[in-house]
Amino acid sequence: MRLLVVNPNTTASMTEKIGAAARAVAGASTEVLAVSPADGPVSIEGYVDEAFSVPGLLAEIRKHPADAYIVACFDDTGLDAARCVTDAPVIGIGEAAFHLASLLAGKFSVVTTLSRSIPAIEHNLLKYGLDRRCARVRAAEVPVLDLEDPESDAAGRIAAEIERAKAEDRCEAIVLGCAGMADLAAALSARHGLPVVDGVAAAVKLAESLVALGLKTSKLGGYAAPRAKRYDGRFRDDAP
Amino acid sequence: MRLLVVNPNTTASMTEKIGAAARAVAGASTEVLAVSPADGPVSIEGYVDEAFSVPGLLAEIRKHPADAYIVACFDDTGLDAARCVTDAPVIGIGEAAFHLASLLAGKFSVVTTLSRSIPAIEHNLLKYGLDRRCARVRAAEVPVLDLEDPESDAAGRIAAEIERAKAEDRCEAIVLGCAGMADLAAALSARHGLPVVDGVAAAVKLAESLVALGLKTSKLGGYAAPRAKRYDGRFRDDAP
Amino acid sequence: MRLLVVNPNTTASMTEKIGAAARAVAGASTEVLAVSPADGPVSIEGYVDEAFSVPGLLAEIRKHPADAYIVACFDDTGLDAARCVTDAPVIGIGEAAFHLASLLAGKFSVVTTLSRSIPAIEHNLLKYGLDRRCARVRAAEVPVLDLEDPESDAAGRIAAEIERAKAEDRCEAIVLGCAGMADLAAALSARHGLPVVDGVAAAVKLAESLVALGLKTSKLGGYAAPRAKRYDGRFRDDAP
Amino acid sequence: MRLLVVNPNTTASMTEKIGAAARAVAGASTEVLAVSPADGPVSIEGYVDEAFSVPGLLAEIRKHPADAYIVACFDDTGLDAARCVTDAPVIGIGEAAFHLASLLAGKFSVVTTLSRSIPAIEHNLLKYGLDRRCARVRAAEVPVLDLEDPESDAAGRIAAEIERAKAEDRCEAIVLGCAGMADLAAALSARHGLPVVDGVAAAVKLAESLVALGLKTSKLGGYAAPRAKRYDGRFRDDAP
Amino acid sequence: MRLLVVNPNTTASMTEKIGAAARAVAGASTEVLAVSPADGPVSIEGYVDEAFSVPGLLAEIRKHPADAYIVACFDDTGLDAARCVTDAPVIGIGEAAFHLASLLAGKFSVVTTLSRSIPAIEHNLLKYGLDRRCARVRAAEVPVLDLEDPESDAAGRIAAEIERAKAEDRCEAIVLGCAGMADLAAALSARHGLPVVDGVAAAVKLAESLVALGLKTSKLGGYAAPRAKRYDGRFRDDAP
Amino acid sequence: MRLLVVNPNTTASMTEKIGAAARAVAGASTEVLAVSPADGPVSIEGYVDEAFSVPGLLAEIRKHPADAYIVACFDDTGLDAARCVTDAPVIGIGEAAFHLASLLAGKFSVVTTLSRSIPAIEHNLLKYGLDRRCARVRAAEVPVLDLEDPESDAAGRIAAEIERAKAEDRCEAIVLGCAGMADLAAALSARHGLPVVDGVAAAVKLAESLVALGLKTSKLGGYAAPRAKRYDGRFRDDAP
């Protein structure tokens, strides 16, 4: 099967890291293609960055026929829209991590990058129904691109926040709240003694699962294909 | 005060109708400017249309300094992002209608255009906390642009759906679920004998209220101003 | 328009302060009449005081024809009953503050007077559906009438509680939980750097909004006019 | 033990019926005193009637020392205030019925008198936490005093509504939603083949239970004794 | 009436203590029989112990005809199944305590034995609908059988945890989270100044209440009698 | 990897069908072993059957070392206990189907066998947090073993219930509510035009996913290994 992983920001090093993380867990017969859009922000930190990443994300999905798609931003940016433009399954890395963590633990805490991202993640949990399973969404106060910088103290901050979560939240598992943390999960799990779930890896396995089962996104409700209509201005060519 | 009402689709006749509806209820000292973006879909019917309307919506807000802003799409498209790009209050017409209906009735039902929009509206109600106040979200199965067509049976369908809501939902008020229905509220309220709330009018009064009270969007959480960063491709000039 | 603001306790200085706060934000064409009942407690601090304030509150509403009414006790004492005795809109200052704060911030905290009032406020939030938007209801442990006493340390205690809310609750806005705090909102907002919402001012603008839109309380459900019947004893003349 | 049952309306025949229903299930050592206030409405059908019944209800509780008190109106009118004016347990017949029904069935439906009472009952269920256990609150559209009139078709309407509840709600038990239905429960249970819970009887047994266990209302939160203060006008002598 | 109290673990000293606690509060005409199964764990601390206690619990219920049954493990182990095998009421001591505490206080906290039992108790609260009434479930980290050992510091740990609950949870009552704590409730209530509810005593009074009212478990839904069928292996004789 | 699929009832033909369904979707490197316990009911239809299936289920898990385990009863019978007795992931087919359906559709309906199983499934959805995603749990009124009987009209009844779900529930996907329906999913999906999710297949892919990612059940909370203790009677040898 062919799996398209879209990093909705434009930072190539993060796309590469995400692609590597995806390939590291993908099945032997899964071809992973990791891409990022030509248009959009270099990192997604809040609602405005989200908004400007979605047109490019949708363009990538339309451009690359695949058996399944992954939206590799922890806010699950544009996930609903992405599900409308293809019949293939589309998985957000945030939801992927929440669902798998729910199979391993009664309650999990999330450790994300910056506080400003907490409300968006809390909204997603509420929408998915899994807010009751989440003990707390926490921020390590690490800007996304610091995760790309080996000199930064990002890893230390994340580890410290996991310790606080263990001490204060009665959580039984940790969900890493950024695609850029994909390479840290195994070491953190070993170090902190509880399951640490990375969304990129989780999404790869869920995407493979749905494809193996022949399951596709329902087209009966909000995920119906968009109605044909005119789009104006610089989105003229993006019209459905 | 200066109030910018953004119709996030590009259909000028709807922008005019929305502007007229806003002016009809605006205070004497409120200057209403109704605009629509250069870029985006001619109507918003589902998640994909939403996604392509937000960059243009944000551009309009940035372009027009104002004391308050209204996002005049019932899905409250891009509302969170809009709150980040200005210190002034920003009101979505969906939330405006839900909040005012909650002051008039124990439970309200929503009558929107197409079924495909129901999930997005239900998500908003959940996020706002007012899902418990909403008896049911219904669709009259009227495409948005039929509301611009005097030949269509749109008004009849909406009236029929309101009757079904009264009979089946035990609702005590109706919220009209599309900016294009703004001109119908008074007649429907008189005809059906219950409060019928139009979001455009509701949003104008709420925006004026917040401005009069000197209240602005909090910048402590998810609505903090976006971090300065590079945007690539056709969004290069949209960077914060 | 004519707006009746009922302070449901019998303390004249508080009624004056509430009236002044209302007039300070009312529109030019709004005539504000602030009254308090002849019968009832000098302050409302708990369920018993609430119970004895409602007959007088309803009497005031019946006595003073108006275009809209405000119940100026943060517990929204008697609000449901008040909505039954008039066709005009009736706004509680608690609900008014909660709804406006929800337009400005993802989550707000409430700072009220005494701990004993917390459960009643929490019940209201639950009933209105906005409990999910409230981070925490806090008490500054200030008796209501201390707010009328310039010698008390009421203002200092409220400010200290707001600081605790900012530090512990991840709230993005503050709702002041007593009509007697109406004069403090602007200074507290400036001092603490987040929106501070006073219910009296909020209710005035919401009442004006509903009147401007021609919206009235629904009579289809629990707010139907009371059935005519005999009342006995000292309530003989209060019968509907 | 001494058990005071307060019918908060002033209709003596209903007070007698309630007293008889209470005595029919009371333990041998329980002395049941059934009273109604001098002041207030002849029946409680909606929020206004509720408001005018509470001062009289509280007066009866203060006047009659007892080991436990029952508020014998299904809306649990004035229950919170009643808990403040005594250390003894106070039980509402609505909550009593909800709690016992929850021990017998996964989900119950409520059959009350008039539709206008549904929202108040739904609010109580939400406040008590048992809304999730209630399949639906229904009204048989029987005015309260029709239950006192042997010529009325009240019993037939109630039976018909129970049948509808069984057919449509997937409920496993029925709660009768008015003190005036206390005499119907056993026959309805036999006829319809499911548990039918009457609140008066339920409250008697719960009150006896709490007294037998030496349990009293907590005074740590909202049920603390009212603060001493002046009450004005016709409530001068009701001051705590 | 005849009341069977089943301690689902096999520790005779605890069965005796539970029986004594039940008899201490039972009515004069209630015959209390306290039993424990021949098969199962010596204490119930977690899901596995629960699983192995249920067959023995059901066998005891089938063996001893009674007017009502009590499941005397705070996790309400096997309660749903127990309700299927008899027409008589069956009460779990956990639910009994939660329901009675809800009549005394706005919010209660639970103090149980070991942390590993917290999730099961939280699930029960959610299922019963009373999670909203519970401030927090806490563990004193006391193994169940330490409660049988007069040398242990169990009582001290429980008292300390109650103090923490009072200080941190804003709870107004305490529920003791283990049948083995039945003898401590009165002293703890006196010492800590708030209602302390023991589930064994609560269940006895609720069972007597239901029997006195002639109320039985509904057989319309999940509590229907089990379908006749073959059971294999060592459960051959347990088949319905 | 080695995957143990436990059918917790003792009907060999169903175990074979489940095993075949599991193998049909398992990866090339997954060895599927399908077993059923020696002890227990021939089918699981309600709480009593559930209770008598768990000891045998746990015995099978302990007997067969594996990389992951599946509990192949849609009620997720004994799932919590199963997670305590192994470090390997354990997946219930009910939860597996709910989680995957949540990735494909906004709302799903469940079609199970008998009405008596509905409450248990609803409790699970509540516990998992996914009740908000489930439009309705329905029963086709097909006894479990009729699914093993080619002469029965089971398939027709299930298809009819799916049609009712589509017409009445606004669901976008269907979850089949019994392991014995595992062979029907693909045909039903094609026939009814929406995703139809079978729990056995879903659980196989989720189990493989967790094993591939090296994720194991958390031992920090309720899933900690059982404490060593004596078990009595016929469970003497089952002691941890």
PDB file of C-alpha atoms in Angstrom, chain F residues 8 34 47 68 112 119 142 153-154 178 185 202 229 236:
ATOM      1  CA  PRO F   8     -14.863 -16.385  26.027  1.00  0.00           C
ATOM      2  CA  ALA F  34      -7.997 -18.962  18.596  1.00  0.00           C
ATOM      3  CA  TYR F  47     -24.308 -10.096  32.811  1.00  0.00           C
ATOM      4  CA  ALA F  68      -0.958  -9.692  22.342  1.00  0.00           C
ATOM      5  CA  THR F 112     -26.022  -6.177  18.487  1.00  0.00           C
ATOM      6  CA  PRO F 119     -27.051  -1.646  28.688  1.00  0.00           C
ATOM      7  CA  VAL F 142     -31.009 -12.472  17.178  1.00  0.00           C
ATOM      8  CA  ASP F 153     -32.982 -15.472   9.522  1.00  0.00           C
ATOM      9  CA  ALA F 154     -30.203 -13.782  11.484  1.00  0.00           C
ATOM     10  CA  CYS F 178     -21.205  -9.595  18.242  1.00  0.00           C
ATOM     11  CA  ALA F 185     -19.125  -7.093   7.649  1.00  0.00           C
ATOM     12  CA  ALA F 202     -10.497  -4.396  14.130  1.00  0.00           C
ATOM     13  CA  LYS F 229      -2.868 -13.636  47.806  1.00  0.00           C
ATOM     14  CA  ARG F 236      -7.455 -22.097  44.678  1.00  0.00           C
TER      15      ARG F 236
END
